[in-house]
């Protein structure tokens, strides 16, 4: 269950000397407050949604929302609202998303770099994830490396979801039969995307 909704944060309250209370007609008794709403998910503010306000009379205790204020009071409120800046923390979700994207980008770039290393310097035990026909995926394992060829065992199993490929990568799924590939062939399979991931333990 995702808990989400909106909340209002109090930004600022000002007691001005000029406005007259529309109810008791006292001057200088009104406290004008500005709030800003934000959307939240699990109470983490995501982004702000707009300001609202209220006035509160210290004399007669009447409270008015900004849309209930008579014109002169509304004008005062609008000036205060314009001058009041909302806090940056109401953008927390935007920052979290931004840092997550940067981190994800960095991780994926690092991953590609490692894969290139594994490709250039193959080792026995490396596992290549590759596309089989009919949108199926499987793995092959490097058993032995020579100067310019690789001896590889092909996994007996296939799976239809690339993200679950780890489920079939267990030692008993590789038969004793090995096939020879030149390093060039493997590089070509990687460049074309047939091999899409390389894992080393
Ligand atoms: Zn009043």
mmCIF file of C-alpha atoms and ligand atoms in Angstrom:
data_model
loop_
_atom_site.group_PDB
_atom_site.id
_atom_site.type_symbol
_atom_site.label_atom_id
_atom_site.label_comp_id
_atom_site.label_asym_id
_atom_site.label_seq_id
_atom_site.Cartn_x
_atom_site.Cartn_y
_atom_site.Cartn_z
ATOM 1 C CA UNK A 1 0.000 0.000 0.000
ATOM 2 C CA UNK A 2 1.309 3.409 -0.963
ATOM 3 C CA UNK A 3 0.329 6.211 1.378
ATOM 4 C CA UNK A 4 0.170 9.534 -0.399
ATOM 5 C CA UNK A 5 -1.676 12.818 -0.235
ATOM 6 C CA UNK A 6 -1.122 16.483 0.426
ATOM 7 C CA UNK A 7 -0.072 18.422 3.483
ATOM 8 C CA UNK A 8 0.304 22.087 4.228
ATOM 9 C CA UNK A 9 3.379 23.633 5.762
ATOM 10 C CA UNK A 10 3.121 26.896 7.652
ATOM 11 C CA UNK A 11 5.486 29.410 6.053
ATOM 12 C CA UNK A 12 4.958 32.755 7.679
ATOM 13 C CA UNK A 13 2.625 34.813 9.876
ATOM 14 C CA UNK A 14 2.520 38.595 9.972
ATOM 15 C CA UNK A 15 0.613 40.955 12.175
ATOM 16 C CA UNK A 16 0.071 44.124 10.149
ATOM 17 C CA UNK A 17 -0.946 47.418 11.695
ATOM 18 C CA UNK A 18 -3.208 48.685 8.907
ATOM 19 C CA UNK A 19 -5.894 46.065 8.175
ATOM 20 C CA UNK A 20 -9.180 46.296 9.980
ATOM 21 C CA UNK A 21 -10.936 43.125 11.169
ATOM 22 C CA UNK A 22 -14.056 42.636 9.015
ATOM 23 C CA UNK A 23 -15.870 41.216 12.044
ATOM 24 C CA UNK A 24 -15.048 43.380 15.108
ATOM 25 C CA UNK A 25 -13.591 46.305 13.123
ATOM 26 C CA UNK A 26 -10.523 46.551 15.369
ATOM 27 C CA UNK A 27 -7.381 47.759 13.663
ATOM 28 C CA UNK A 28 -4.091 45.870 13.807
ATOM 29 C CA UNK A 29 -5.511 42.734 15.422
ATOM 30 C CA UNK A 30 -5.248 40.473 12.386
ATOM 31 C CA UNK A 31 -2.576 37.820 12.088
ATOM 32 C CA UNK A 32 -2.173 36.845 8.433
ATOM 33 C CA UNK A 33 -0.600 33.445 7.736
ATOM 34 C CA UNK A 34 0.695 31.851 4.560
ATOM 35 C CA UNK A 35 0.873 28.088 3.982
ATOM 36 C CA UNK A 36 2.165 26.027 1.123
ATOM 37 C CA UNK A 37 0.750 22.673 0.197
ATOM 38 C CA UNK A 38 2.898 19.814 -1.037
ATOM 39 C CA UNK A 39 2.266 16.349 -2.345
ATOM 40 C CA UNK A 40 3.790 13.594 -0.258
ATOM 41 C CA UNK A 41 4.391 9.882 -0.591
ATOM 42 C CA UNK A 42 4.890 8.145 2.754
ATOM 43 C CA UNK A 43 5.242 11.636 4.274
ATOM 44 C CA UNK A 44 8.233 12.451 2.090
ATOM 45 C CA UNK A 45 7.423 15.777 0.412
ATOM 46 C CA UNK A 46 7.592 15.380 -3.343
ATOM 47 C CA UNK A 47 6.848 18.829 -4.773
ATOM 48 C CA UNK A 48 4.941 21.965 -3.721
ATOM 49 C CA UNK A 49 1.435 22.598 -5.001
ATOM 50 C CA UNK A 50 0.626 26.213 -4.230
ATOM 51 C CA UNK A 51 0.052 28.596 -1.387
ATOM 52 C CA UNK A 52 -2.996 29.317 0.670
ATOM 53 C CA UNK A 53 -3.631 31.598 3.582
ATOM 54 C CA UNK A 54 -5.786 32.549 6.503
ATOM 55 C CA UNK A 55 -6.322 35.475 8.818
ATOM 56 C CA UNK A 56 -6.981 35.250 12.502
ATOM 57 C CA UNK A 57 -8.255 38.097 14.657
ATOM 58 C CA UNK A 58 -6.641 38.298 18.071
ATOM 59 C CA UNK A 59 -9.545 40.328 19.379
ATOM 60 C CA UNK A 60 -12.715 38.493 18.229
ATOM 61 C CA UNK A 61 -11.016 35.189 17.254
ATOM 62 C CA UNK A 62 -12.617 35.137 13.824
ATOM 63 C CA UNK A 63 -10.675 33.052 11.324
ATOM 64 C CA UNK A 64 -10.986 33.544 7.592
ATOM 65 C CA UNK A 65 -9.542 31.571 4.719
ATOM 66 C CA UNK A 66 -8.009 33.596 1.911
ATOM 67 C CA UNK A 67 -11.052 33.012 -0.303
ATOM 68 C CA UNK A 68 -13.378 34.348 2.414
ATOM 69 C CA UNK A 69 -11.443 37.575 3.003
ATOM 70 C CA UNK A 70 -12.998 40.880 2.024
ATOM 71 C CA UNK A 71 -11.146 42.719 -0.746
ATOM 72 C CA UNK A 72 -8.806 45.027 1.277
ATOM 73 C CA UNK A 73 -7.705 42.162 3.531
ATOM 74 C CA UNK A 74 -7.246 39.881 0.543
ATOM 75 C CA UNK A 75 -4.919 42.479 -1.005
ATOM 76 C CA UNK A 76 -2.782 42.532 2.162
ATOM 77 C CA UNK A 77 -2.694 38.770 2.159
ATOM 78 C CA UNK A 78 -1.631 38.650 -1.484
ATOM 79 C CA UNK A 79 1.304 40.982 -0.844
ATOM 80 C CA UNK A 80 2.498 38.820 2.053
ATOM 81 C CA UNK A 81 1.981 35.674 -0.001
ATOM 82 C CA UNK A 82 4.075 37.067 -2.843
ATOM 83 C CA UNK A 83 6.932 37.963 -0.502
ATOM 84 C CA UNK A 84 6.910 34.594 1.241
ATOM 85 C CA UNK A 85 9.185 31.952 -0.212
ATOM 86 C CA UNK A 86 8.458 28.293 0.405
ATOM 87 C CA UNK A 87 11.107 26.054 1.929
ATOM 88 C CA UNK A 88 13.306 23.941 -0.306
ATOM 89 C CA UNK A 89 12.516 20.742 1.623
ATOM 90 C CA UNK A 90 9.125 20.643 -0.056
ATOM 91 C CA UNK A 91 11.085 19.594 -3.165
ATOM 92 C CA UNK A 92 12.719 16.621 -1.363
ATOM 93 C CA UNK A 93 11.251 14.036 -3.739
ATOM 94 C CA UNK A 94 12.637 15.878 -6.738
ATOM 95 C CA UNK A 95 16.135 15.813 -5.199
ATOM 96 C CA UNK A 96 15.842 12.160 -4.235
ATOM 97 C CA UNK A 97 14.787 11.272 -7.784
ATOM 98 C CA UNK A 98 17.612 13.361 -9.209
ATOM 99 C CA UNK A 99 20.293 11.707 -7.059
ATOM 100 C CA UNK A 100 18.835 8.287 -7.756
ATOM 101 C CA UNK A 101 19.094 8.914 -11.505
ATOM 102 C CA UNK A 102 22.703 10.092 -11.199
ATOM 103 C CA UNK A 103 23.567 7.065 -9.091
ATOM 104 C CA UNK A 104 21.824 4.680 -11.509
ATOM 105 C CA UNK A 105 23.647 6.276 -14.440
ATOM 106 C CA UNK A 106 26.970 5.987 -12.652
ATOM 107 C CA UNK A 107 26.354 2.347 -11.724
ATOM 108 C CA UNK A 108 25.370 1.377 -15.242
ATOM 109 C CA UNK A 109 28.388 3.142 -16.708
ATOM 110 C CA UNK A 110 30.644 1.349 -14.246
ATOM 111 C CA UNK A 111 28.977 -1.933 -15.159
ATOM 112 C CA UNK A 112 29.654 -1.412 -18.871
ATOM 113 C CA UNK A 113 33.289 -0.656 -18.108
ATOM 114 C CA UNK A 114 33.646 -3.883 -16.127
ATOM 115 C CA UNK A 115 31.963 -5.894 -18.879
ATOM 116 C CA UNK A 116 34.420 -4.516 -21.412
ATOM 117 C CA UNK A 117 37.252 -5.644 -19.131
ATOM 118 C CA UNK A 118 35.777 -9.130 -18.784
ATOM 119 C CA UNK A 119 35.350 -9.296 -22.541
ATOM 120 C CA UNK A 120 38.970 -8.332 -23.230
ATOM 121 C CA UNK A 121 40.427 -10.602 -20.534
ATOM 122 C CA UNK A 122 38.110 -13.611 -20.327
ATOM 123 C CA UNK A 123 38.527 -16.054 -17.443
ATOM 124 C CA UNK A 124 37.254 -19.558 -16.799
ATOM 125 C CA UNK A 125 34.009 -19.225 -14.843
ATOM 126 C CA UNK A 126 32.753 -16.084 -16.636
ATOM 127 C CA UNK A 127 29.055 -16.345 -17.450
ATOM 128 C CA UNK A 128 27.631 -14.727 -20.571
ATOM 129 C CA UNK A 129 23.922 -13.951 -20.676
ATOM 130 C CA UNK A 130 22.611 -14.171 -24.212
ATOM 131 C CA UNK A 131 19.490 -14.040 -26.329
ATOM 132 C CA UNK A 132 18.226 -17.289 -27.757
ATOM 133 C CA UNK A 133 15.674 -17.238 -30.600
ATOM 134 C CA UNK A 134 11.964 -16.693 -29.775
ATOM 135 C CA UNK A 135 12.582 -14.088 -27.080
ATOM 136 C CA UNK A 136 14.145 -16.619 -24.750
ATOM 137 C CA UNK A 137 17.294 -16.032 -22.727
ATOM 138 C CA UNK A 138 20.028 -18.323 -21.522
ATOM 139 C CA UNK A 139 23.598 -18.362 -20.283
ATOM 140 C CA UNK A 140 26.911 -19.859 -21.353
ATOM 141 C CA UNK A 141 29.885 -20.439 -19.141
ATOM 142 C CA UNK A 142 33.541 -20.096 -20.034
ATOM 143 C CA UNK A 143 35.272 -23.368 -19.111
ATOM 144 C CA UNK A 144 38.729 -22.745 -20.541
ATOM 145 C CA UNK A 145 40.602 -19.866 -22.167
ATOM 146 C CA UNK A 146 43.332 -20.199 -24.791
ATOM 147 C CA UNK A 147 45.374 -17.508 -26.486
ATOM 148 C CA UNK A 148 42.598 -16.634 -28.915
ATOM 149 C CA UNK A 149 39.748 -19.008 -28.277
ATOM 150 C CA UNK A 150 37.272 -19.774 -25.547
ATOM 151 C CA UNK A 151 35.757 -23.119 -24.622
ATOM 152 C CA UNK A 152 32.214 -22.654 -23.537
ATOM 153 C CA UNK A 153 29.430 -24.796 -22.050
ATOM 154 C CA UNK A 154 25.871 -23.839 -23.024
ATOM 155 C CA UNK A 155 23.211 -23.880 -20.342
ATOM 156 C CA UNK A 156 20.611 -26.643 -20.871
ATOM 157 C CA UNK A 157 17.812 -24.262 -19.862
ATOM 158 C CA UNK A 158 16.223 -21.116 -21.203
ATOM 159 C CA UNK A 159 14.017 -18.547 -19.542
ATOM 160 C CA UNK A 160 11.594 -15.973 -20.964
ATOM 161 C CA UNK A 161 12.482 -13.146 -18.584
ATOM 162 C CA UNK A 162 15.971 -11.693 -18.867
ATOM 163 C CA UNK A 163 15.744 -10.265 -15.339
ATOM 164 C CA UNK A 164 15.300 -13.773 -13.860
ATOM 165 C CA UNK A 165 18.145 -15.343 -15.744
ATOM 166 C CA UNK A 166 20.107 -15.879 -12.523
ATOM 167 C CA UNK A 167 17.580 -18.613 -11.698
ATOM 168 C CA UNK A 168 18.982 -20.933 -14.347
ATOM 169 C CA UNK A 169 22.648 -20.112 -13.742
ATOM 170 C CA UNK A 170 23.506 -23.077 -11.521
ATOM 171 C CA UNK A 171 26.449 -25.473 -12.054
ATOM 172 C CA UNK A 172 24.293 -28.573 -12.683
ATOM 173 C CA UNK A 173 22.646 -26.857 -15.684
ATOM 174 C CA UNK A 174 25.895 -26.824 -17.669
ATOM 175 C CA UNK A 175 26.639 -30.063 -19.536
ATOM 176 C CA UNK A 176 30.165 -31.465 -19.943
ATOM 177 C CA UNK A 177 30.108 -30.736 -23.674
ATOM 178 C CA UNK A 178 32.064 -27.586 -24.580
ATOM 179 C CA UNK A 179 32.182 -25.582 -27.797
ATOM 180 C CA UNK A 180 35.098 -23.562 -29.109
ATOM 181 C CA UNK A 181 34.584 -19.894 -30.008
ATOM 182 C CA UNK A 182 37.187 -17.423 -31.177
ATOM 183 C CA UNK A 183 37.514 -14.308 -29.034
ATOM 184 C CA UNK A 184 36.483 -12.357 -32.119
ATOM 185 C CA UNK A 185 33.213 -14.267 -32.356
ATOM 186 C CA UNK A 186 32.426 -13.554 -28.722
ATOM 187 C CA UNK A 187 33.281 -9.869 -29.151
ATOM 188 C CA UNK A 188 31.003 -9.726 -32.209
ATOM 189 C CA UNK A 189 28.170 -11.354 -30.235
ATOM 190 C CA UNK A 190 28.626 -8.773 -27.491
ATOM 191 C CA UNK A 191 28.731 -5.841 -29.940
ATOM 192 C CA UNK A 192 25.578 -7.028 -31.693
ATOM 193 C CA UNK A 193 23.746 -7.386 -28.373
ATOM 194 C CA UNK A 194 23.302 -11.172 -28.615
ATOM 195 C CA UNK A 195 25.409 -11.379 -25.466
ATOM 196 C CA UNK A 196 23.931 -8.664 -23.242
ATOM 197 C CA UNK A 197 25.608 -9.200 -19.893
ATOM 198 C CA UNK A 198 28.816 -10.678 -18.542
ATOM 199 C CA UNK A 199 29.130 -11.826 -14.950
ATOM 200 C CA UNK A 200 32.199 -12.801 -13.005
ATOM 201 C CA UNK A 201 32.196 -14.070 -9.438
HETATM 202 ZN ZN1 LIG B 1 -11.879 40.792 14.971
#
